[in-house]
XYZ file of C-alpha atoms in Angstrom:
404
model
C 0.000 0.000 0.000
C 1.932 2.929 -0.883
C 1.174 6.659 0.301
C -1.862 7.503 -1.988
C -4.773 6.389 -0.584
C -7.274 4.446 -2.412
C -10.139 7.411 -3.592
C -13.046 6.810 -0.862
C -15.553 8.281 -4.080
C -14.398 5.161 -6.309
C -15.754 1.305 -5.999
C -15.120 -1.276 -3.662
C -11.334 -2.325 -3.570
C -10.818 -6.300 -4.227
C -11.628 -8.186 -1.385
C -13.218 -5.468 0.207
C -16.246 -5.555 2.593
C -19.271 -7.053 0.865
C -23.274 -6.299 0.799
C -24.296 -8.841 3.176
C -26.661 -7.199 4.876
C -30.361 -6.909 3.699
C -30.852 -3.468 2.188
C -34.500 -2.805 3.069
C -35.475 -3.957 6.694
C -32.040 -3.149 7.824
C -31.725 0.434 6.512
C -34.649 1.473 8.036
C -34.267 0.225 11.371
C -30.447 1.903 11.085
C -32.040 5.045 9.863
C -34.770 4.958 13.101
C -32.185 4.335 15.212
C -29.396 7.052 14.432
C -32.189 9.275 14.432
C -33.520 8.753 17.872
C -29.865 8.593 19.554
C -28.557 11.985 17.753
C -31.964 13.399 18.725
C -31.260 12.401 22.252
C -26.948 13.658 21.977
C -28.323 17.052 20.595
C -31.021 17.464 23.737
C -28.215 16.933 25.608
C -25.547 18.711 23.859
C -27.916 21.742 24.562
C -29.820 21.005 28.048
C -26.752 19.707 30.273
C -24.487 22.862 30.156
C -27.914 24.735 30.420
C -28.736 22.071 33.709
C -25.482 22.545 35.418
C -25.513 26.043 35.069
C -28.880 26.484 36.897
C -27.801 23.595 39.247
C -25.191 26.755 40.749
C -22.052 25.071 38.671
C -20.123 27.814 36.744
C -18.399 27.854 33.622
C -15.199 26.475 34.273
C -17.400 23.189 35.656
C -19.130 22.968 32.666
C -16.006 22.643 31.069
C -14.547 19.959 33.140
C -18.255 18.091 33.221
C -17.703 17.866 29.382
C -14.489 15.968 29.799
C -15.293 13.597 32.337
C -17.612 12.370 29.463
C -14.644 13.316 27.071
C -12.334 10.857 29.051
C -15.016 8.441 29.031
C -15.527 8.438 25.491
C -11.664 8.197 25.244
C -11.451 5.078 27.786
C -14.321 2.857 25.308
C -12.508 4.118 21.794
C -9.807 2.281 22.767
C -11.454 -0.674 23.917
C -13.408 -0.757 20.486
C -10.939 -2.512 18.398
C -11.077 -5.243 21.002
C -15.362 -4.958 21.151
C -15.580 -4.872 17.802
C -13.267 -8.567 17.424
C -15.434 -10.041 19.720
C -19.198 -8.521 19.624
C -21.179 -7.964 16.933
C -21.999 -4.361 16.280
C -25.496 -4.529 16.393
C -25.137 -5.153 20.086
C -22.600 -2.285 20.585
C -25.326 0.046 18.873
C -27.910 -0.779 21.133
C -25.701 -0.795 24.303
C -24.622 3.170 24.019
C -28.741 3.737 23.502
C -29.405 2.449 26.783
C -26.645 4.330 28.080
C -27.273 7.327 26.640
C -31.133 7.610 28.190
C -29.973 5.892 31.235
C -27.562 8.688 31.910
C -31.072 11.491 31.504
C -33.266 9.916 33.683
C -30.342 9.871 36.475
C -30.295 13.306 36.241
C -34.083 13.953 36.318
C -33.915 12.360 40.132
C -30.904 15.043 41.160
C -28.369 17.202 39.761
C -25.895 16.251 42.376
C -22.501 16.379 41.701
C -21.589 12.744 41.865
C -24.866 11.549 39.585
C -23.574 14.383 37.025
C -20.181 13.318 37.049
C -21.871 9.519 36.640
C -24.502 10.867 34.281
C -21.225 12.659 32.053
C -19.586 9.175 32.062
C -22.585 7.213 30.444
C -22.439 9.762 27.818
C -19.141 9.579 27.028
C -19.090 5.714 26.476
C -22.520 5.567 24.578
C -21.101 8.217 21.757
C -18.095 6.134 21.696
C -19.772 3.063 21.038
C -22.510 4.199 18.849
C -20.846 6.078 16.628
C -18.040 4.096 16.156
C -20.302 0.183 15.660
C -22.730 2.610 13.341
C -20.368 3.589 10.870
C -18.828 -0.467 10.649
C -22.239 -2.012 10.165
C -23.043 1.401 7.583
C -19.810 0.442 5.929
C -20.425 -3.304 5.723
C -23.566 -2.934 4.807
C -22.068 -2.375 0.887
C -21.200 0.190 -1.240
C -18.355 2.581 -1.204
C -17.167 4.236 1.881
C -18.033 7.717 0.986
C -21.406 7.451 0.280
C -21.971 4.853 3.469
C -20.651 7.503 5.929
C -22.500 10.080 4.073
C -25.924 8.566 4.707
C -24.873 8.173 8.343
C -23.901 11.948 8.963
C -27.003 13.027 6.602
C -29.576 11.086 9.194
C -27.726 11.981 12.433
C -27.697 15.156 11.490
C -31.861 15.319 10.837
C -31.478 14.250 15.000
C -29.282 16.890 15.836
C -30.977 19.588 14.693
C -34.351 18.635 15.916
C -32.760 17.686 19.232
C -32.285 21.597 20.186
C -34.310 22.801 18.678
C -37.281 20.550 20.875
C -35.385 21.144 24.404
C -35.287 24.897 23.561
C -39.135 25.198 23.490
C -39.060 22.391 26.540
C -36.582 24.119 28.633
C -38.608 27.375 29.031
C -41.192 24.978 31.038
C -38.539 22.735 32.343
C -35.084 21.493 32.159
C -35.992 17.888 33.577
C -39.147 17.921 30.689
C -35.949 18.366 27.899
C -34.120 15.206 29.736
C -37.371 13.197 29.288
C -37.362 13.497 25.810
C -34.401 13.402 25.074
C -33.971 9.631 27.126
C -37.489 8.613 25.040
C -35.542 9.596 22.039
C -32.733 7.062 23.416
C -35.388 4.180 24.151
C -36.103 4.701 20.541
C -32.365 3.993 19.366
C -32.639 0.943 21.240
C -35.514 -0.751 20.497
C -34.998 -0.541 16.872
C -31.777 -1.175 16.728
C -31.906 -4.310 18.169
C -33.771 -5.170 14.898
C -30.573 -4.520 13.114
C -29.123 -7.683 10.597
C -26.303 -9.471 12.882
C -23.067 -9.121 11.194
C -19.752 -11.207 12.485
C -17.336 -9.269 14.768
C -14.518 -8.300 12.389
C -11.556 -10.924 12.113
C -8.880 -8.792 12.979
C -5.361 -9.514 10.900
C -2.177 -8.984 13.279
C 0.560 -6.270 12.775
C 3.741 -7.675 12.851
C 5.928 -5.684 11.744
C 3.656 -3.132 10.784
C 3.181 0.246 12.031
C 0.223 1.232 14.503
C -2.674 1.683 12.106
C -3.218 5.177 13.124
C 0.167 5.964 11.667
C -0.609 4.294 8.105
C -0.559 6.581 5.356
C -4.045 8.200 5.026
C -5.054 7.251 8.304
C -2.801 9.691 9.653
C -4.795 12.183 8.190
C -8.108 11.058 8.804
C -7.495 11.056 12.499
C -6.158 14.569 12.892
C -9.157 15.558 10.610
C -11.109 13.681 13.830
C -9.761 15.888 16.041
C -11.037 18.641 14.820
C -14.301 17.408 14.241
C -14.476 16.116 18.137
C -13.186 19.951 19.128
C -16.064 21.258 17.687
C -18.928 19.037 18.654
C -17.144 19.104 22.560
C -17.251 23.018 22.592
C -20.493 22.869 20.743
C -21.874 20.950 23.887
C -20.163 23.089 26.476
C -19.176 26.313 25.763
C -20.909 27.386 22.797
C -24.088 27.497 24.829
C -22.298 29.705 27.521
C -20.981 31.930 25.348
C -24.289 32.524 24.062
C -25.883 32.768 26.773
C -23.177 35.131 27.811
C -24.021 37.583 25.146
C -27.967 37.504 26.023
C -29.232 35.031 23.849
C -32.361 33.473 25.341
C -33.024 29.464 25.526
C -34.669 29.273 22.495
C -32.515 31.212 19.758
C -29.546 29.390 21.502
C -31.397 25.902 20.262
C -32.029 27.398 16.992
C -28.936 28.405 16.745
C -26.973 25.185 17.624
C -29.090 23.533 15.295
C -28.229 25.531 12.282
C -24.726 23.853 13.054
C -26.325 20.678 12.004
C -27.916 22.027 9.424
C -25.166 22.944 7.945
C -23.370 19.667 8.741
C -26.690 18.172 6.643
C -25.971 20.212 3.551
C -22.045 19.433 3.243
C -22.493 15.687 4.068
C -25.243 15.822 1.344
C -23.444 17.382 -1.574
C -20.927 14.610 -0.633
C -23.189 11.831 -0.801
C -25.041 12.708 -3.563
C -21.712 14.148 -6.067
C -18.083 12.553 -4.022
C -15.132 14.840 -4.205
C -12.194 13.365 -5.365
C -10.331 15.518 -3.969
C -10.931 14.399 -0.638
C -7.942 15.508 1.680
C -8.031 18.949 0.169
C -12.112 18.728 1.002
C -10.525 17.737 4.627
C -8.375 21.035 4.936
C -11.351 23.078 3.680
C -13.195 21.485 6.880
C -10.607 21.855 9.168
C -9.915 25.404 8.105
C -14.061 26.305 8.414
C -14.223 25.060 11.925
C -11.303 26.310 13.493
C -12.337 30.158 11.719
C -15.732 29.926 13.441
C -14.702 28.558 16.630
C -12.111 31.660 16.536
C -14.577 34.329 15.815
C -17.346 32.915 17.884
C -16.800 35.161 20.867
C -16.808 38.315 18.953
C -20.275 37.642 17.159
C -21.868 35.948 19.531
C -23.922 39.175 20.479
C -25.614 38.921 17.062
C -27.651 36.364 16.622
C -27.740 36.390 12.933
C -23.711 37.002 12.793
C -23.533 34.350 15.330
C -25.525 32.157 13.017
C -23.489 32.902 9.791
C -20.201 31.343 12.175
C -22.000 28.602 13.500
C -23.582 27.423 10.452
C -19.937 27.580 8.581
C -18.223 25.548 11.585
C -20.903 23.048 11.161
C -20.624 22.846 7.179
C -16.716 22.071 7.787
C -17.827 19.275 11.001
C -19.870 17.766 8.214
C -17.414 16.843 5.431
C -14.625 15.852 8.733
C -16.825 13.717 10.328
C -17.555 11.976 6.516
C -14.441 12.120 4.781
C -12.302 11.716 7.790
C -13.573 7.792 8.464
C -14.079 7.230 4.397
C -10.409 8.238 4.246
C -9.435 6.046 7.342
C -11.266 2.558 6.298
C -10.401 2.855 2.633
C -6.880 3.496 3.544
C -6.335 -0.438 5.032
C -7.120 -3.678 4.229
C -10.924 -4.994 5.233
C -10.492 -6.957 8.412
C -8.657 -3.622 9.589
C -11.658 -0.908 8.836
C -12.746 -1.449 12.460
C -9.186 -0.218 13.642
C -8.746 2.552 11.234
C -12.524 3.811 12.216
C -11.684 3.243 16.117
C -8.360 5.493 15.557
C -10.343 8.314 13.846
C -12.800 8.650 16.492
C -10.407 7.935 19.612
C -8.618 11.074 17.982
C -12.360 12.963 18.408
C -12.333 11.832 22.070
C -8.855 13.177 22.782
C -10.135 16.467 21.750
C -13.361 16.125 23.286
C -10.915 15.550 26.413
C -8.233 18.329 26.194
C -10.695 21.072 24.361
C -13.400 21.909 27.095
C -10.454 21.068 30.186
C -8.201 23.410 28.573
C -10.385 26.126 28.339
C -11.643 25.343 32.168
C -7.981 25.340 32.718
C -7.185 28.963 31.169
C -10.015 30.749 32.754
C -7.727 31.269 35.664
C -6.089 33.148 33.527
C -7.554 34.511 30.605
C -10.883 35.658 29.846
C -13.322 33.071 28.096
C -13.504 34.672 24.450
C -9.558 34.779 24.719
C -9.351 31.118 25.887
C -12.063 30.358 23.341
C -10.306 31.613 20.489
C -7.011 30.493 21.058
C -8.761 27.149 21.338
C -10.144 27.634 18.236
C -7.173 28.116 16.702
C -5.221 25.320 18.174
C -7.679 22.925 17.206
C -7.069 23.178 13.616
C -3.216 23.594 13.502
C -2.266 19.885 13.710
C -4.476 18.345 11.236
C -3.050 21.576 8.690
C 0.374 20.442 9.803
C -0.691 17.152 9.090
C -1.982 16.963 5.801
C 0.711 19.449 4.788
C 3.401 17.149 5.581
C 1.882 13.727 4.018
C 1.484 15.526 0.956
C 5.234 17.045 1.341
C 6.158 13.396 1.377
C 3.823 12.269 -1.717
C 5.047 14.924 -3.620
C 8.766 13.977 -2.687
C 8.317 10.416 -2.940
C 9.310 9.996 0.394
C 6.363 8.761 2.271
C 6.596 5.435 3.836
C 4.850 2.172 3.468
C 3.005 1.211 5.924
């Protein structure tokens, strides 16, 4: 396998992942339950910062409440290689559902701070598992890469939006109403997904001799490009809200708002699914580039709503072609029994940034004021995966890239 990547727009290498799953039944019940579980992350993504902050916690506990769920997540990516050899992902899927509205109904009985810090926990591992198992059975399910991932991010996106937007007409009536819903939304995901076709735990090939497949050419890439895409969604579900918030915004323009990130994310994963780039790591650096500009310049719009909109909705446009392209790029860049690793590397990449984002701004409060903090972040969130892609293509262009 040599440095260029095979095109995630183009068929099916040889002895690739086949269609074995049934198309109708199968995609429908997949399509119910990404819904239902990105409705329920987006309720939450939007009503736990809000919850915490009325529960007396201030900002810089927000911040460290999003990475105890952050380190969470991390703790399960890593794990997922190892789940994924051993359990079929169908189960996975319907494990982080329960999780996820297990975690909601905790916090409907108290918003203590041990049941948060429990509650924060459960998230963490249900996005890790149910993002990572969707994507495999999406994948497996046939066709190319691109378009696979492309119908996932198009569908949890539909969730995301409507997620906010629904707690930001609940939470004027009441913050524990929001959790309801949103842990209904997470019954949903599991119920149906236990309908899903069973599919054999992936037969993992070992690496002797090989380099860590995080390090493989194109994988490399892909993971930095997850980074990114985790900074975004982690600030989107802690500090974006403050910041808001901050600048006057009431409940429900702060929903509508956050949902126009998805929106966005809807439109870009679209045009990918329905005309591929093949250009795909310079589609990559556009997304990187969009995110960390809006996460930058947040703090300074964020006291116009329409302004703060325009930002938001760009950020979420580039978090849309990352969170597609990134895992296209990552499974099509390794053999098939190896997808599962290359997928679990992108996303334990998002959960190191969903880690060190909202604790490092917590962190620089003591010392900085939060648009300063939040900019900087902003800007340090998109440098490596630039630095990144600049380099591999350095060594492409110099021959000097290595095999992996």
């Amino acid at each position: 396998m040599t440095d260029a990547a095979p095109d995630p727009g183009g068929e099916p290498a040889e002895g690739g992942p086949r269609a074995v799953v049934p198309a109708g039944g199968d995609r429908a019940a997949a399509t119910v339950a990404i819904l239902g579980f990105s409705f329920a992350m987006g309720t939450g993504a939007l009503v736990l910062p809000l919850l915490a902050l009325a529960s007396g916690y201030d900002a810089a506990s927000v911040g460290f409440l999003t990475a105890v769920a952050a380190l969470s997540q991390f703790g399960f990516r890593l794990l997922l290689p190892w789940l994924l050899g051993r359990y079929p992902d169908r189960g996975l899927i319907v494990a982080s559902a329960v999780l996820i509205a297990l975690s909601y109904l905790m916090l409907m009985t108290t918003q203590a701070l041990p049941v948060f810090v429990v509650a924060q926990l459960l998230q963490g591992s249900a996005r890790a598992l149910f993002w990572t198992a969707s994507q495999t059975h999406a994948i497996r399910a046939g066709g190319t890469a691109v378009r696979s991932l492309a119908g996932v991010s198009v569908v949890s996106s539909v969730g995301s939006i409507a997620g906010p937007i629904v707690a930001g007409v609940l939470v004027t009536s009441s913050l524990e109403l929001a959790l309801f819903v949103g842990a209904l939304g997470g019954i949903l995901a599991a119920g149906v997904s236990a309908r899903l076709h069973r599919l054999d735990p992936y037969d993992r090939p070992k690496r002797a001799g090989r380099p860590r497949v995080w390090r493989r050419p194109g994988v490399d890439v892909a993971c930095w490009a997850g980074f990114t895409a985790g900074g975004w969604r982690a600030m989107l579900a802690s500090y974006v809200p403050v910041i808001l918030q901050g600048a006057g915004l009431p409940p429900v323009i702060i929903g509508s708002l956050m949902a126009l990130a998805d929106g966005s994310a809807i439109a870009s994963s679209t045009a990918i699914l329905v005309r591929p780039s093949h250009h795909v790591r310079r589609a990559i650096d556009v997304g990187v580039i969009a995110v960390a500009a809006s996460l930058a310049s947040l703090p300074f719009g964020a006291h116009h709503a329409v302004l703060a909109g325009a930002l938001i909705m760009v950020g979420g446009a580039g978090s849309g072609i990352l969170v597609t392209l990134g895992p296209a790029l990552a499974s099509e860049s390794v053999e098939p029994g190896e997808q599962g690793d290359a997928i679990s590397a992108s996303g334990t990449f998002r959960a190191v940034a969903s880690l060190v984002m909202p604790a490092g701004v917590a962190a620089a409060l003591s010392v900085v004021a939060l648009p300063i903090a939040f900019t900087v972040a902003g800007i340090g969130l998109g440098l490596p995966a630039l630095i990144a892609s600049l380099g591999r293509r350095r060594g492409v262009v110099g021959g000097q890239a290595s095999r992996p």
